Tab-separated table of C-alpha atoms in Angstrom:
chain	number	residue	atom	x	y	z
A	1192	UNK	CA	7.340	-8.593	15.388
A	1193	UNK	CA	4.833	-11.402	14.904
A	1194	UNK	CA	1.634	-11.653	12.797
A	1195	UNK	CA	-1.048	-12.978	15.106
A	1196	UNK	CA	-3.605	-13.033	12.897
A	1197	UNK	CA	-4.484	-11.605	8.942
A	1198	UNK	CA	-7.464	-11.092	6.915
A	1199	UNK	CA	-7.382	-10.326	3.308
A	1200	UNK	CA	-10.619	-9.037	0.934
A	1201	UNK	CA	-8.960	-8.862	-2.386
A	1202	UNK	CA	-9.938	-10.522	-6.365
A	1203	UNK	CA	-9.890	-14.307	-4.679
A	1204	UNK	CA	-11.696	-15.630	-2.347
A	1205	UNK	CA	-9.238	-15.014	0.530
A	1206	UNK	CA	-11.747	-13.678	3.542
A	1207	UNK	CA	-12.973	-15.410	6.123
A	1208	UNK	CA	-11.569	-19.354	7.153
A	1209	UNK	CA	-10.880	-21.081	4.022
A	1210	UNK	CA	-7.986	-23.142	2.637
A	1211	UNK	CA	-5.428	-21.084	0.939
A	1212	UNK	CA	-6.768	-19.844	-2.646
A	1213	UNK	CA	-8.200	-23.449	-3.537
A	1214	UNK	CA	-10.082	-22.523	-6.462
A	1215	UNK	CA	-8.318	-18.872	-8.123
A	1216	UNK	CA	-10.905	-17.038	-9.752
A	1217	UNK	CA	-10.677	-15.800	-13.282
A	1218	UNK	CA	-10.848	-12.808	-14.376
A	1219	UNK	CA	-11.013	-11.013	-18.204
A	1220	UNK	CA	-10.141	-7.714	-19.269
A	1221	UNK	CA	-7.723	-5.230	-17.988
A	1222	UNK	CA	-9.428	-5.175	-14.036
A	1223	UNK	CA	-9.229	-7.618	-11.052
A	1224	UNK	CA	-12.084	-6.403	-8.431
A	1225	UNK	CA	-12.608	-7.275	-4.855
A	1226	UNK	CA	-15.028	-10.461	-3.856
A	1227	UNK	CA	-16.561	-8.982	-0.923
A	1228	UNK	CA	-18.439	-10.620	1.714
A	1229	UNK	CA	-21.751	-9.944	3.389
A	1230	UNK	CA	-20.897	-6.633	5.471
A	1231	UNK	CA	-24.422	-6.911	7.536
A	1232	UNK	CA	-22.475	-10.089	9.166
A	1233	UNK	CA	-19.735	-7.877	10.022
A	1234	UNK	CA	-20.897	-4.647	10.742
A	1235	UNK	CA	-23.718	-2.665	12.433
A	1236	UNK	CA	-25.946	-2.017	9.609
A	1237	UNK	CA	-26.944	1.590	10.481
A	1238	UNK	CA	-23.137	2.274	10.163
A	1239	UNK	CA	-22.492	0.604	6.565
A	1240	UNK	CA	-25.443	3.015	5.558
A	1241	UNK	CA	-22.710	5.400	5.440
A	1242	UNK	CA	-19.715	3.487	4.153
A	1243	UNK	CA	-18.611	3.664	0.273
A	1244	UNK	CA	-17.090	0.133	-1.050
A	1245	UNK	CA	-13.079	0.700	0.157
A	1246	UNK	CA	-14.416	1.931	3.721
A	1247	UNK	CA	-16.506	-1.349	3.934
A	1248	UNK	CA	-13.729	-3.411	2.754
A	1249	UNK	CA	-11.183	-1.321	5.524
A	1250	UNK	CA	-13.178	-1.943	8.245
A	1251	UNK	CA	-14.572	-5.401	7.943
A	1252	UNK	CA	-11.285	-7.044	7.369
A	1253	UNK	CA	-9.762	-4.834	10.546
A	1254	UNK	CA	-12.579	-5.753	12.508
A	1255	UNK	CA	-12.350	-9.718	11.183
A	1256	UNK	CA	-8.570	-9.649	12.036
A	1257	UNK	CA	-9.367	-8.329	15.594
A	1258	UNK	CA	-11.734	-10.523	16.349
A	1259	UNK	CA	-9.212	-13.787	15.054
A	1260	UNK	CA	-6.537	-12.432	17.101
A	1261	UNK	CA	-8.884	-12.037	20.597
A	1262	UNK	CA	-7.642	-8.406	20.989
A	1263	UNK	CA	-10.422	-5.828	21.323
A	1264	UNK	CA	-9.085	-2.463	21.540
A	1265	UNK	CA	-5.275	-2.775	19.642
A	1266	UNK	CA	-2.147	-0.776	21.061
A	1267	UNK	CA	-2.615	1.271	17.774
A	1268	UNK	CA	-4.267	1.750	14.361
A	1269	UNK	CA	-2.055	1.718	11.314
A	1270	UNK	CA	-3.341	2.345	7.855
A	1271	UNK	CA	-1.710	2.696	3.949
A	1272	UNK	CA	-2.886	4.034	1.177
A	1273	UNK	CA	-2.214	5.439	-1.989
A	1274	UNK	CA	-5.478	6.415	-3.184
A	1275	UNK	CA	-8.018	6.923	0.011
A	1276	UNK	CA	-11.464	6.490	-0.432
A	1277	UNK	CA	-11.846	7.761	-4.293
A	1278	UNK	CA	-15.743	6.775	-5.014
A	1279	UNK	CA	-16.178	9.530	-1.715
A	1280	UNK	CA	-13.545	11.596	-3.359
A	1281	UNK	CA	-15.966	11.275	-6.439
A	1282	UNK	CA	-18.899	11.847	-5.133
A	1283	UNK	CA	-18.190	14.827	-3.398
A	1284	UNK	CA	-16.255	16.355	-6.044
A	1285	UNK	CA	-18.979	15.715	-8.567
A	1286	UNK	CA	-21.954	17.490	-6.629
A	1287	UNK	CA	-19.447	20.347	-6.208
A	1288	UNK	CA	-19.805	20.614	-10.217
A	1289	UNK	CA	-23.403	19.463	-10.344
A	1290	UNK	CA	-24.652	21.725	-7.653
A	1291	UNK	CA	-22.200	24.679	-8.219
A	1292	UNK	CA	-20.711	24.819	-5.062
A	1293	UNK	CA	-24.333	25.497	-3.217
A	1294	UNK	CA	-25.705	22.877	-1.108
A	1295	UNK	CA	-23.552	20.116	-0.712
A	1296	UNK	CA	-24.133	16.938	1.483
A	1297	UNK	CA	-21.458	16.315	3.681
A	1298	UNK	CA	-20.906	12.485	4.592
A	1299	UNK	CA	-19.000	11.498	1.035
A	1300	UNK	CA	-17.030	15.386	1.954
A	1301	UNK	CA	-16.329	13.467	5.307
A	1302	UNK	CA	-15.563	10.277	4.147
A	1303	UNK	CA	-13.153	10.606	1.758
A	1304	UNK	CA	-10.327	11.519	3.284
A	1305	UNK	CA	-7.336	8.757	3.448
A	1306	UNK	CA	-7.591	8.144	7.215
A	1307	UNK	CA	-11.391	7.330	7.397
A	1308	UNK	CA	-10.867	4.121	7.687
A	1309	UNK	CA	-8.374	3.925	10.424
A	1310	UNK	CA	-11.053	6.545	11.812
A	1311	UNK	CA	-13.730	4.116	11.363
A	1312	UNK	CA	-12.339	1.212	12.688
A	1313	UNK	CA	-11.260	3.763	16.009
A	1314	UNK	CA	-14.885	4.991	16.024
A	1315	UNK	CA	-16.253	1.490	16.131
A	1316	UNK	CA	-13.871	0.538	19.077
A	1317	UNK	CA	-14.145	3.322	20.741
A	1318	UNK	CA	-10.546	3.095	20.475
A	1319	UNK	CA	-8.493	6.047	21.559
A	1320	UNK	CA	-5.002	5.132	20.859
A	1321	UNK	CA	-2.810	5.957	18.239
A	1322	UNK	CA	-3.931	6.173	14.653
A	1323	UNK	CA	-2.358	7.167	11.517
A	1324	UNK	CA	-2.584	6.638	7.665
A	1325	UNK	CA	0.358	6.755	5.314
A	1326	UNK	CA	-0.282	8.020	2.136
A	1327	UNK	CA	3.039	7.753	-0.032
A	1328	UNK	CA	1.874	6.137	-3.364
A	1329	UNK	CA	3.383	2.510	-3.623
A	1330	UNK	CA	5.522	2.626	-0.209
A	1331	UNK	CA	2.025	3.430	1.701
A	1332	UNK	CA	1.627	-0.476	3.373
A	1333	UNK	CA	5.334	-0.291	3.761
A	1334	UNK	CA	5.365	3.207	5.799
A	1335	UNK	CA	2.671	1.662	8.075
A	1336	UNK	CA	4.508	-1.499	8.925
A	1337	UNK	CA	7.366	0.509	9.629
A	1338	UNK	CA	5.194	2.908	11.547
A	1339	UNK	CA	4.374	-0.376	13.789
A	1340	UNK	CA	7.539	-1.538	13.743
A	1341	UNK	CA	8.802	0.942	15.706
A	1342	UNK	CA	5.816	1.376	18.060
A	1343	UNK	CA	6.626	-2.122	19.017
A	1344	UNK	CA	10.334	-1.954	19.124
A	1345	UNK	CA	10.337	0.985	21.148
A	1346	UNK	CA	7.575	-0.010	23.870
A	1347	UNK	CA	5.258	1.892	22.810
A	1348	UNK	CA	2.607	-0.757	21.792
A	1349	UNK	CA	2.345	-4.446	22.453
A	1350	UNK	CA	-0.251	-5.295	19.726
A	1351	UNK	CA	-0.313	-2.896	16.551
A	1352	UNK	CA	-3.791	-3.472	13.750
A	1353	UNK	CA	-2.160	-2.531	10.376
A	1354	UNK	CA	-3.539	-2.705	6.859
A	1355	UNK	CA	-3.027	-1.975	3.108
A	1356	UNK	CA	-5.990	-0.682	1.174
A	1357	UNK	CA	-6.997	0.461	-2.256
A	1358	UNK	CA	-9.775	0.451	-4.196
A	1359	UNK	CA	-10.510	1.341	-7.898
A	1360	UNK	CA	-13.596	3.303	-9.682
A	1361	UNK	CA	-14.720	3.195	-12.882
A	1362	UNK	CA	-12.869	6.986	-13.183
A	1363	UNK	CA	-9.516	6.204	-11.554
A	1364	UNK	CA	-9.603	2.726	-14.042
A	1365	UNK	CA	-10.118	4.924	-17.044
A	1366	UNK	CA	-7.409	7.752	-15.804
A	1367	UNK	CA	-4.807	5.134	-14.933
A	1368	UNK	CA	-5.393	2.811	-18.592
A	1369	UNK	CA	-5.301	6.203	-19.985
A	1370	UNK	CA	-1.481	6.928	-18.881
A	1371	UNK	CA	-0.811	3.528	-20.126
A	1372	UNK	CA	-0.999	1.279	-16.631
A	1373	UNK	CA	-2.996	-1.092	-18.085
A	1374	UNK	CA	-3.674	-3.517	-20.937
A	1375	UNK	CA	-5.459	-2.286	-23.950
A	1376	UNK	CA	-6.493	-5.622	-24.950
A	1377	UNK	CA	-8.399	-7.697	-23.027
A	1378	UNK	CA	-6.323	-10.807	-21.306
A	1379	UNK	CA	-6.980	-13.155	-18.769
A	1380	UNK	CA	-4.990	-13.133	-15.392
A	1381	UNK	CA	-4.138	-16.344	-15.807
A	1382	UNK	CA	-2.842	-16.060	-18.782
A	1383	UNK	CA	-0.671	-12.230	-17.537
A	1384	UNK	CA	2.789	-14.088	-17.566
A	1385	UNK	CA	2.244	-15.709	-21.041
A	1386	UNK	CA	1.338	-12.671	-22.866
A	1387	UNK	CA	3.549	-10.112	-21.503
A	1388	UNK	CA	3.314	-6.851	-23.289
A	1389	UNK	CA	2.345	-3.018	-22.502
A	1390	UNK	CA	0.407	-2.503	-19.494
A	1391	UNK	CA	-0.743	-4.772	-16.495
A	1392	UNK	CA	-4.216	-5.654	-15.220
A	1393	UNK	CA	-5.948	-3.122	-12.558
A	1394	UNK	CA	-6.146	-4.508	-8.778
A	1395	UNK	CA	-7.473	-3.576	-5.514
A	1396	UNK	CA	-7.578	-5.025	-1.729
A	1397	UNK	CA	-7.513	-4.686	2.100
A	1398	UNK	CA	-5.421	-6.905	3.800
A	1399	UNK	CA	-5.121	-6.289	7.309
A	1400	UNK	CA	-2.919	-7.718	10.359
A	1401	UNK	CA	-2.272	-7.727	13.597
A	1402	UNK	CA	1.210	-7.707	14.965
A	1403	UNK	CA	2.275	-8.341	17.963
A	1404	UNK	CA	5.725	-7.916	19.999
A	1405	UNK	CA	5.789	-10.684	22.006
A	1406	UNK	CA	5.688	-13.887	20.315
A	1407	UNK	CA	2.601	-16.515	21.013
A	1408	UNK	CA	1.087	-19.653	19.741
A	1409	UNK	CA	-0.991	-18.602	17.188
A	1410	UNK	CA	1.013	-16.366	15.456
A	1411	UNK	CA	1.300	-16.743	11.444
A	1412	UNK	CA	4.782	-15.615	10.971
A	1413	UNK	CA	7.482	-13.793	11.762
A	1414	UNK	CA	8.154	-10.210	10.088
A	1415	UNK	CA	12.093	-9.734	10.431
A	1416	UNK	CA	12.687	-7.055	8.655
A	1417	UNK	CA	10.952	-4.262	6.015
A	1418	UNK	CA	12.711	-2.114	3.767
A	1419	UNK	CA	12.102	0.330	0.960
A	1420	UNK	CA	13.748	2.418	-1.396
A	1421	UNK	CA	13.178	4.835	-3.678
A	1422	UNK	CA	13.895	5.442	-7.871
A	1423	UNK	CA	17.201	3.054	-7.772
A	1424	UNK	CA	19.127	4.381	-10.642
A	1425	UNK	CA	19.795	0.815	-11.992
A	1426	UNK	CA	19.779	-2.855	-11.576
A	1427	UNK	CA	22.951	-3.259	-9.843
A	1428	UNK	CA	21.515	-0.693	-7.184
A	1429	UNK	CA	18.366	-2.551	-6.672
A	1430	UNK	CA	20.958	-5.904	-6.090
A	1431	UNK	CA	23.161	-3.754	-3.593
A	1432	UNK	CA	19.816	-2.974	-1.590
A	1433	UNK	CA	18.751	-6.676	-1.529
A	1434	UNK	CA	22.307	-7.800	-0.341
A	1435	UNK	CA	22.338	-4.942	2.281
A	1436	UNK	CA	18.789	-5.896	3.444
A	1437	UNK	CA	19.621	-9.438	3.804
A	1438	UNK	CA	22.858	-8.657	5.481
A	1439	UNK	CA	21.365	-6.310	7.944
A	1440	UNK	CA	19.133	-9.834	8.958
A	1441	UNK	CA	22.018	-11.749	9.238
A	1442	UNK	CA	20.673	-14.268	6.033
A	1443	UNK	CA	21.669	-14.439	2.906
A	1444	UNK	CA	19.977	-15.512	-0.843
A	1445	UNK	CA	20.844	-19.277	-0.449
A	1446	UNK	CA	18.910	-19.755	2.928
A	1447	UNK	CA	15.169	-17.863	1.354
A	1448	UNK	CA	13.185	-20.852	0.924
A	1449	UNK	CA	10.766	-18.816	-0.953
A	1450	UNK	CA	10.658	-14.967	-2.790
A	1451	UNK	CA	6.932	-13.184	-3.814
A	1452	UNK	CA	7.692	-11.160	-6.686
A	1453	UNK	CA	5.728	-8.029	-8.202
A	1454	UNK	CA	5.469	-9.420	-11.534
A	1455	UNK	CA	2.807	-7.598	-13.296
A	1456	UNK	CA	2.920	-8.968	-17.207
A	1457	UNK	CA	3.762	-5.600	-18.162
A	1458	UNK	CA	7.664	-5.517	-20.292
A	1459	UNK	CA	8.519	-2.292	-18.688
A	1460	UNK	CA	7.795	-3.200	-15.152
A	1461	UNK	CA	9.184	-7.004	-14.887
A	1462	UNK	CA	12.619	-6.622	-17.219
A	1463	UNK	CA	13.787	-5.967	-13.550
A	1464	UNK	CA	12.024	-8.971	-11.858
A	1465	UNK	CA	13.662	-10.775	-14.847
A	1466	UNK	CA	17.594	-10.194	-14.400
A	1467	UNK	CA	17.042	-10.824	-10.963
A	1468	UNK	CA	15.095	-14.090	-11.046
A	1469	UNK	CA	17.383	-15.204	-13.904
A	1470	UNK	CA	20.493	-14.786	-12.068
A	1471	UNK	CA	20.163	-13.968	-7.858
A	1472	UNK	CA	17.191	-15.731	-7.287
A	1473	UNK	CA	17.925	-18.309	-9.907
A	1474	UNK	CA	17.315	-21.155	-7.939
A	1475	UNK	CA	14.499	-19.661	-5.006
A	1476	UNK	CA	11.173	-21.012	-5.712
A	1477	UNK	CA	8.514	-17.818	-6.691
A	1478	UNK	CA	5.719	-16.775	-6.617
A	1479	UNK	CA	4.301	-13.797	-8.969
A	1480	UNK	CA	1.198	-12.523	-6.827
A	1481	UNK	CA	-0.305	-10.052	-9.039
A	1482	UNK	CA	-2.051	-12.252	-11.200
A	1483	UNK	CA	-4.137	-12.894	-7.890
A	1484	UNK	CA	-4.749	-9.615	-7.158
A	1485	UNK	CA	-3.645	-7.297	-10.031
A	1486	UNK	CA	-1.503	-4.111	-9.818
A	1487	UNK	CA	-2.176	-1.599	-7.240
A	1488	UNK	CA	-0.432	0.491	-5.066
A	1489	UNK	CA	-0.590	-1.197	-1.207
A	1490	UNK	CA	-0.454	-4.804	-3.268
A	1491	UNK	CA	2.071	-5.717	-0.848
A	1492	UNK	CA	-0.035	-5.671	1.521
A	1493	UNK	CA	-1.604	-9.202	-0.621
A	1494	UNK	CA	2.142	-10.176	-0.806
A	1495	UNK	CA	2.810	-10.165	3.372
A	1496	UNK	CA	-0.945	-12.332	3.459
A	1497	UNK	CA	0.060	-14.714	1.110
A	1498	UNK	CA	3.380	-15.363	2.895
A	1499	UNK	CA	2.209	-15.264	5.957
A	1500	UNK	CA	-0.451	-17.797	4.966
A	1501	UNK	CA	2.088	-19.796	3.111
A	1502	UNK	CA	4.377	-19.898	6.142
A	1503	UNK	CA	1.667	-21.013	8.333
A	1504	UNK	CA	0.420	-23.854	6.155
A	1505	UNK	CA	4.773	-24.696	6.659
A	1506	UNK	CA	4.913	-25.344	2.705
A	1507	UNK	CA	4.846	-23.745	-0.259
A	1508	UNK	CA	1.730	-24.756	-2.260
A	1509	UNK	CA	1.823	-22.981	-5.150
A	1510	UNK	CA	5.291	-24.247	-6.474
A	1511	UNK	CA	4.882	-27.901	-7.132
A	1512	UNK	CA	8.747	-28.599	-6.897
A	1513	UNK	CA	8.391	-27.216	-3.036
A	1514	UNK	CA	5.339	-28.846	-1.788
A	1515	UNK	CA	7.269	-30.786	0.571
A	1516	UNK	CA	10.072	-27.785	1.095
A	1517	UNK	CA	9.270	-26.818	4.884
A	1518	UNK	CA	8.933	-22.680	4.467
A	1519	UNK	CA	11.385	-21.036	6.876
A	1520	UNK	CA	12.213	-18.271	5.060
A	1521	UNK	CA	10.403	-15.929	2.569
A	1522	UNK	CA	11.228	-13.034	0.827
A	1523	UNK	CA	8.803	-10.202	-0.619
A	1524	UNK	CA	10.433	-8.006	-3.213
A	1525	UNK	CA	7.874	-5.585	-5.086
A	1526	UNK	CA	8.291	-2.483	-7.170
A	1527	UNK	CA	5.405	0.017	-7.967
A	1528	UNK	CA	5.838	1.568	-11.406
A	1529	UNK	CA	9.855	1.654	-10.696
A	1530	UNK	CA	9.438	4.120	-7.924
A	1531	UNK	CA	8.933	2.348	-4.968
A	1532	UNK	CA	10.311	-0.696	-4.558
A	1533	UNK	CA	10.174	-2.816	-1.076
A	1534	UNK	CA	11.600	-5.859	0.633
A	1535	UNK	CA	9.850	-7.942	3.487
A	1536	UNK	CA	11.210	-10.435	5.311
A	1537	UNK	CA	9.076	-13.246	6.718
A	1538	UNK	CA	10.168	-16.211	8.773
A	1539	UNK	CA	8.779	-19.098	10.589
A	1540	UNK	CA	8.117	-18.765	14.274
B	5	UNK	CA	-49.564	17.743	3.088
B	6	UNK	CA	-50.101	13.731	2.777
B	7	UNK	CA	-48.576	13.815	-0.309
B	8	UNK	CA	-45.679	15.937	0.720
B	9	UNK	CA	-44.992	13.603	4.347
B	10	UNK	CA	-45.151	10.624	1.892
B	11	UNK	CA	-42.521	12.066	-0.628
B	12	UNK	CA	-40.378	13.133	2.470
B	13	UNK	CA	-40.039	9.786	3.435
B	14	UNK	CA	-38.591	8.500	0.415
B	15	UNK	CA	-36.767	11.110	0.119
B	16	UNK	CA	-35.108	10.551	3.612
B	17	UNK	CA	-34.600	7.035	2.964
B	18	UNK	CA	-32.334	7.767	-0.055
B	19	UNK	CA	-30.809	10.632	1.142
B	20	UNK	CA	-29.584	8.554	4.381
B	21	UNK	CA	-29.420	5.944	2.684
B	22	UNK	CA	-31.533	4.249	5.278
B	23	UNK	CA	-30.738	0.051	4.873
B	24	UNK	CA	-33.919	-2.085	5.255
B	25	UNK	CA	-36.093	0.836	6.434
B	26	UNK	CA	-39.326	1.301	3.844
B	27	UNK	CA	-41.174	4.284	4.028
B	28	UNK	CA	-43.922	2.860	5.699
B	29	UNK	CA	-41.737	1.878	8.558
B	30	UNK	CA	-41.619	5.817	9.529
B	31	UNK	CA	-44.660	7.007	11.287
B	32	UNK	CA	-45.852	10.340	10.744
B	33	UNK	CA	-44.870	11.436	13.910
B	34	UNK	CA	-42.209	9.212	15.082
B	35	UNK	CA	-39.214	10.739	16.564
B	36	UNK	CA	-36.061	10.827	13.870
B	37	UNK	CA	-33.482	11.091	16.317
B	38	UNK	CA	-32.492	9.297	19.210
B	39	UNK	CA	-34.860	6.365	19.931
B	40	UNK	CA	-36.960	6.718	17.093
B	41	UNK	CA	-35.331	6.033	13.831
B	42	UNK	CA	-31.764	6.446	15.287
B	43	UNK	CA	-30.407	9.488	13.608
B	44	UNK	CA	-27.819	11.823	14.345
B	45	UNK	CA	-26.073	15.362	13.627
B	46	UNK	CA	-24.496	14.185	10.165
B	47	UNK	CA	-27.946	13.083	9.018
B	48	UNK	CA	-29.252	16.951	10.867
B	49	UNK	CA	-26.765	18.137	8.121
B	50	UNK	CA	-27.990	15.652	4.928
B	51	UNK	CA	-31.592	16.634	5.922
B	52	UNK	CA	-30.702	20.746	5.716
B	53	UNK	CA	-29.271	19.644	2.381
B	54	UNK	CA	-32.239	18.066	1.043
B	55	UNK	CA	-34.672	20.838	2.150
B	56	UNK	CA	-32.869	23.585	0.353
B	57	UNK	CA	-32.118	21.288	-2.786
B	58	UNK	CA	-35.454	19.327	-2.938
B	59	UNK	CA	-37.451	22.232	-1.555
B	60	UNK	CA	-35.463	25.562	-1.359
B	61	UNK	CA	-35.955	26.111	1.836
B	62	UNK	CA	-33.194	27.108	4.118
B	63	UNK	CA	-32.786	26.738	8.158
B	64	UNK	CA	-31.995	30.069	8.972
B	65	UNK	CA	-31.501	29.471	13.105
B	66	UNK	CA	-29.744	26.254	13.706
B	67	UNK	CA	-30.888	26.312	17.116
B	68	UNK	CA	-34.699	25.196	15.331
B	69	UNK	CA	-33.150	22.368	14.382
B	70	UNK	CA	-34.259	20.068	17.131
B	71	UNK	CA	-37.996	21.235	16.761
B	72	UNK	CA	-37.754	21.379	12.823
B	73	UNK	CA	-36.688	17.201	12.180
B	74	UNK	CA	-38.663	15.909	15.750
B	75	UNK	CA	-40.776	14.257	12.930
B	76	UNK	CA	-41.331	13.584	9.283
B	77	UNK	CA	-44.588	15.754	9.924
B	78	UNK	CA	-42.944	18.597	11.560
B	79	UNK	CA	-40.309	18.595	8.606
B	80	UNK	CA	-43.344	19.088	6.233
B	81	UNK	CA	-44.891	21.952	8.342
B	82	UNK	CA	-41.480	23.452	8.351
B	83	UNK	CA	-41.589	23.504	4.474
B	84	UNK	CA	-45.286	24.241	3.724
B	85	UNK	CA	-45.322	27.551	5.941
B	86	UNK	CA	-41.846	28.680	4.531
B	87	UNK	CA	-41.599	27.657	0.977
B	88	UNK	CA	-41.474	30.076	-1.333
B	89	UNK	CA	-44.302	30.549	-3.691
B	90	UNK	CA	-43.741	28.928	-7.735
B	91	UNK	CA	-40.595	27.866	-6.297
């Protein structure tokens, strides 16, 4: 299947036409948050009255990737997400307290469940197709790809709108640092690899695409081949699944011109990144991604932009040694919190 | 009642969540649905909300409704002639 066109709201200034990450903003603390853009441009204004920050995010970068690939009303609306729309989730939950159960307003009730965005996007088209959310903490992004894969293997859709979203609030932040996720002293993200220790830095995004099944002109990249797996039992199992995936698209470690690796800066989560980078992938430029976008998890959602992007521009900017290294092949490996972990394939067209 | 068709419209405005609209942008008697401001059942439902919380006053026959929110104005005859004394 084929990326015809991608748009990404995340910590960097990735929406809308600019040049690849040109100037990487900085961020200090434990949190990486979304640099939105002017939603009034994007959408109706008597609909955003409604929309909480993640639902705004959703559905201007669906709507943005729509509009760059020309297709107005996709085959099918794909979304993952781990978390849904918590500040609705919040909200609602809150008054319930506040108001003892008596009274309560329904639009945060109605927006927060996971699909709303896939609903909103639908609502705005007046789209009728298929639609569907995957919620399945860090394998969400990956479930919808699949999800489209499929559709567009099997005839069932030409053109397939799929995204990865999450969003954190001040309360998930302080729930998630409080179970140990993320740093307790402050650090900057680009300083993450440099002072590894306990905990990562909190992340959010929506990074949308549309995939196609016949190939055209304008399309980004090629997505060969997505694969996930769940709680490997060790690091020899995680290398097994990386040979088998590569095997089952006919490649092999020596012809990836390029992996995107979860790195997160936290000890407990890259000592896996490490053996494999320090032995497998040994001589494969790489790219860590998180210190872009922070930890979150649909962050491979970021990953698949940033390759896809990468591919298009035909070289790899962000590894000085590659610059001139045309980009055929790149390979996305990312684990969330050892549970999930994920392969994507991307190629040139 | 001035008083009360004034703090209405405030009210509605946050309650919505209205973008760009100031309270003086609402006429007394415009229409809140359809044409007028452009609302529609979900705000029916936020504006039952905010008359029993803000005034503790409930809609007892939905079928009302329509008469009930035509206007900012009819809202506040709605709650004058059924609010509850002290409440």
């Amino acid at each position: 299947m084929y990326i015809r066109a991608a748009s990404n709201i995340s910590p960097q200034n990735t929406f809308g036409n600019q040049p690849l990450l040109q100037e990487l903003a900085e961020y200090t603390g434990d949190r990486l948050s979304c640099i939105e853009p002017d939603y009034k441009a994007l959408i109706d204004p008597k609909l955003i009255r409604r929309m909480s920050r993640i639902i705004k995010m959703g559905v201007a970068a669906g709507m943005d990737c729509l509009h760059q690939a020309g297709i107005q009303i996709p085959d099918a609306i794909i979304t993952g997400t781990a978390y849904g729309c918590l500040e609705d989730t919040n909200t609602f939950l809150s008054k319930m307290v506040q108001q003892n159960e008596e009274a309560l307003a329904p639009t945060a009730f109605i927006q927060s469940t996971h699909n709303t965005i896939s609903a909103q996007i639908a609502l705005l088209l007046q789209c009728h197709q298929y639609n569907n959310t995957f919620v399945n903490g860090g394998a969400s992004f990956e479930n919808a790809l699949l999800d489209a894969m499929m559709l567009l293997y099997e005839g069932e859709a030409s053109n397939v709108l799929v995204g990865g979203i999450d969003e954190i609030t001040n309360n998930s932040h302080a729930i998630l640092k409080r179970i140990g996720l993320y740093r307790s002293q402050p650090v900057s993200n680009f300083e993450l690899f440099n002072t590894p220790g306990k905990g990562t830095m909190a992340g959010e995004g929506s990074a949308f695409f549309m995939l196609s099944k016949d190939a055209s002109d304008a399309d980004w990249a090629k997505i060969d081949g997505v694969s996930s797996f769940y709680k490997p039992r060790n690091t020899a199992e995680i290398k097994q699944q990386i040979s088998i995936f590569l095997q089952s698209q006919n490649t092999n470690v020596h012809e990836i011109d390029l992996v995107i690796t979860g790195n997160n800066g936290d000890l407990r989560n890259d000592a896996l990144y490490g053996q494999l980078q320090q032995y497998d992938f040994a001589n494969v430029p790489a790219i860590n991604y998180k210190a872009l976008c922070g930890e979150y998890p649909t962050s491979s959602a970021f990953a698949m932009w940033l390759a896809a992007h990468e591919i298009k521009n035909g070289t790899c900017s962000f590894v000085p040694e590659s610059e001139e290294i045309p980009l055929k092949k790149v390979l996305i490996y990312n684990h969330y919190e050892n549970i999930h972990h994920s392969l994507i394939l991307l190629s040139a067209c | 009642m001035d008083k009360l068709i004034a703090d209405l419209k405030e009210q509605i405005i946050e309650q919505l969540n209205l973008q760009d609209v100031k309270p003086e942008d609402i006429g007394d008697d415009q229409s809140l649905f359809g044409d007028g401001l452009g609302l529609d059942s979900i705000d029916a439902l936020e504006l039952i909300v905010l008359l029993q919380q803000k005034y503790k006053v409930k809609l007892s026959n939905a079928e009302d409704g329509p008469k009930i929110f035509r206007s900012v104005r009819t809202i506040a005859e709605f709650i004058e002639s059924n609010k509850i004394p002290n409440a």
